[in-house]
PDB file of C-alpha atoms in Angstrom:
ATOM      1  CA  UNK A  30     -54.969  32.491  39.497  1.00 92.00           C
ATOM      2  CA  UNK A  31     -53.117  30.809  36.629  1.00 95.00           C
ATOM      3  CA  UNK A  32     -55.547  32.005  34.062  1.00 95.00           C
ATOM      4  CA  UNK A  33     -55.285  35.596  35.348  1.00 95.00           C
ATOM      5  CA  UNK A  34     -51.433  35.203  35.203  1.00 95.00           C
ATOM      6  CA  UNK A  35     -51.609  34.025  31.531  1.00 96.00           C
ATOM      7  CA  UNK A  36     -54.016  36.794  30.613  1.00 96.00           C
ATOM      8  CA  UNK A  37     -51.604  39.439  32.092  1.00 96.00           C
ATOM      9  CA  UNK A  38     -48.672  37.751  30.340  1.00 96.00           C
ATOM     10  CA  UNK A  39     -50.505  37.887  27.090  1.00 96.00           C
ATOM     11  CA  UNK A  40     -51.141  41.611  27.577  1.00 95.00           C
ATOM     12  CA  UNK A  41     -47.476  42.137  27.912  1.00 95.00           C
ATOM     13  CA  UNK A  42     -46.997  42.151  31.747  1.00 94.00           C
ATOM     14  CA  UNK A  43     -44.507  40.269  33.521  1.00 94.00           C
ATOM     15  CA  UNK A  44     -46.647  38.428  36.004  1.00 94.00           C
ATOM     16  CA  UNK A  45     -45.481  36.118  38.641  1.00 94.00           C
ATOM     17  CA  UNK A  46     -47.784  33.845  40.658  1.00 94.00           C
ATOM     18  CA  UNK A  47     -47.354  33.170  44.530  1.00 93.00           C
ATOM     19  CA  UNK A  48     -49.370  31.389  47.093  1.00 93.00           C
ATOM     20  CA  UNK A  49     -49.296  32.520  50.683  1.00 90.00           C
ATOM     21  CA  UNK A  50     -48.081  29.809  52.978  1.00 92.00           C
ATOM     22  CA  UNK A  51     -50.435  30.708  55.832  1.00 93.00           C
ATOM     23  CA  UNK A  52     -53.809  31.345  54.108  1.00 92.00           C
ATOM     24  CA  UNK A  53     -53.095  29.571  50.852  1.00 92.00           C
ATOM     25  CA  UNK A  54     -54.395  32.565  48.966  1.00 91.00           C
ATOM     26  CA  UNK A  55     -52.886  33.383  45.526  1.00 93.00           C
ATOM     27  CA  UNK A  56     -51.352  36.593  44.437  1.00 92.00           C
ATOM     28  CA  UNK A  57     -49.914  37.775  41.217  1.00 93.00           C
ATOM     29  CA  UNK A  58     -47.246  40.383  41.102  1.00 92.00           C
ATOM     30  CA  UNK A  59     -46.787  42.652  37.945  1.00 92.00           C
ATOM     31  CA  UNK A  60     -43.888  44.908  38.229  1.00 90.00           C
ATOM     32  CA  UNK A  61     -44.094  47.981  36.258  1.00 89.00           C
ATOM     33  CA  UNK A  62     -40.961  50.438  36.051  1.00 87.00           C
ATOM     34  CA  UNK A  63     -42.634  53.890  36.459  1.00 87.00           C
ATOM     35  CA  UNK A  64     -42.650  56.942  38.515  1.00 86.00           C
ATOM     36  CA  UNK A  65     -45.172  56.296  41.088  1.00 85.00           C
ATOM     37  CA  UNK A  66     -47.630  59.135  40.463  1.00 91.00           C
ATOM     38  CA  UNK A  67     -51.278  58.781  41.407  1.00 93.00           C
ATOM     39  CA  UNK A  68     -52.905  58.923  38.053  1.00 96.00           C
ATOM     40  CA  UNK A  69     -50.511  56.454  36.654  1.00 94.00           C
ATOM     41  CA  UNK A  70     -51.030  54.014  39.482  1.00 93.00           C
ATOM     42  CA  UNK A  71     -54.864  54.297  39.292  1.00 94.00           C
ATOM     43  CA  UNK A  72     -54.651  53.835  35.423  1.00 94.00           C
ATOM     44  CA  UNK A  73     -52.435  50.712  35.701  1.00 94.00           C
ATOM     45  CA  UNK A  74     -54.744  49.251  38.291  1.00 93.00           C
ATOM     46  CA  UNK A  75     -57.743  49.850  36.071  1.00 95.00           C
ATOM     47  CA  UNK A  76     -55.852  48.119  33.219  1.00 95.00           C
ATOM     48  CA  UNK A  77     -54.969  45.187  35.297  1.00 95.00           C
ATOM     49  CA  UNK A  78     -58.496  44.894  36.698  1.00 95.00           C
ATOM     50  CA  UNK A  79     -60.027  44.910  33.344  1.00 96.00           C
ATOM     51  CA  UNK A  80     -57.745  42.213  32.011  1.00 95.00           C
ATOM     52  CA  UNK A  81     -58.624  39.742  34.858  1.00 95.00           C
ATOM     53  CA  UNK A  82     -62.261  40.806  35.616  1.00 95.00           C
ATOM     54  CA  UNK A  83     -63.863  38.144  33.450  1.00 94.00           C
ATOM     55  CA  UNK A  84     -61.817  35.361  35.095  1.00 94.00           C
ATOM     56  CA  UNK A  85     -62.695  36.484  38.589  1.00 92.00           C
ATOM     57  CA  UNK A  86     -59.466  38.409  39.466  1.00 92.00           C
ATOM     58  CA  UNK A  87     -59.397  41.741  41.169  1.00 91.00           C
ATOM     59  CA  UNK A  88     -56.372  44.254  41.861  1.00 89.00           C
ATOM     60  CA  UNK A  89     -55.774  44.448  45.468  1.00 88.00           C
ATOM     61  CA  UNK A  90     -53.282  47.197  45.962  1.00 85.00           C
ATOM     62  CA  UNK A  91     -49.760  48.230  44.942  1.00 87.00           C
ATOM     63  CA  UNK A  92     -46.269  48.714  46.536  1.00 84.00           C
ATOM     64  CA  UNK A  93     -42.925  49.995  45.611  1.00 82.00           C
ATOM     65  CA  UNK A  94     -39.395  48.473  45.755  1.00 76.00           C
ATOM     66  CA  UNK A  95     -37.973  52.092  46.239  1.00 72.00           C
ATOM     67  CA  UNK A  96     -35.314  53.614  44.232  1.00 69.00           C
ATOM     68  CA  UNK A  97     -33.548  51.376  41.875  1.00 64.00           C
ATOM     69  CA  UNK A  98     -29.710  51.836  42.014  1.00 69.00           C
ATOM     70  CA  UNK A  99     -28.479  53.654  39.028  1.00 64.00           C
ATOM     71  CA  UNK A 100     -31.995  55.058  38.007  1.00 57.00           C
ATOM     72  CA  UNK A 101     -32.380  58.717  37.444  1.00 55.00           C
TER      73      UNK A 101
END
């Protein structure tokens, strides 16, 4: 998980590593400020997947924090 986080950071993403308290699985969160359009989401998931594939990582979904106050 740490190797995946480092690979994402080297590619310019702001990646944060978390471990689930219950099942001990690792997750990496990479927030991207964008309009959540389908093609953009798929494109970013592909990029993230390619960056971590050789290390054993896989993208596992996406989410949104909703509207940011003050955003257009």
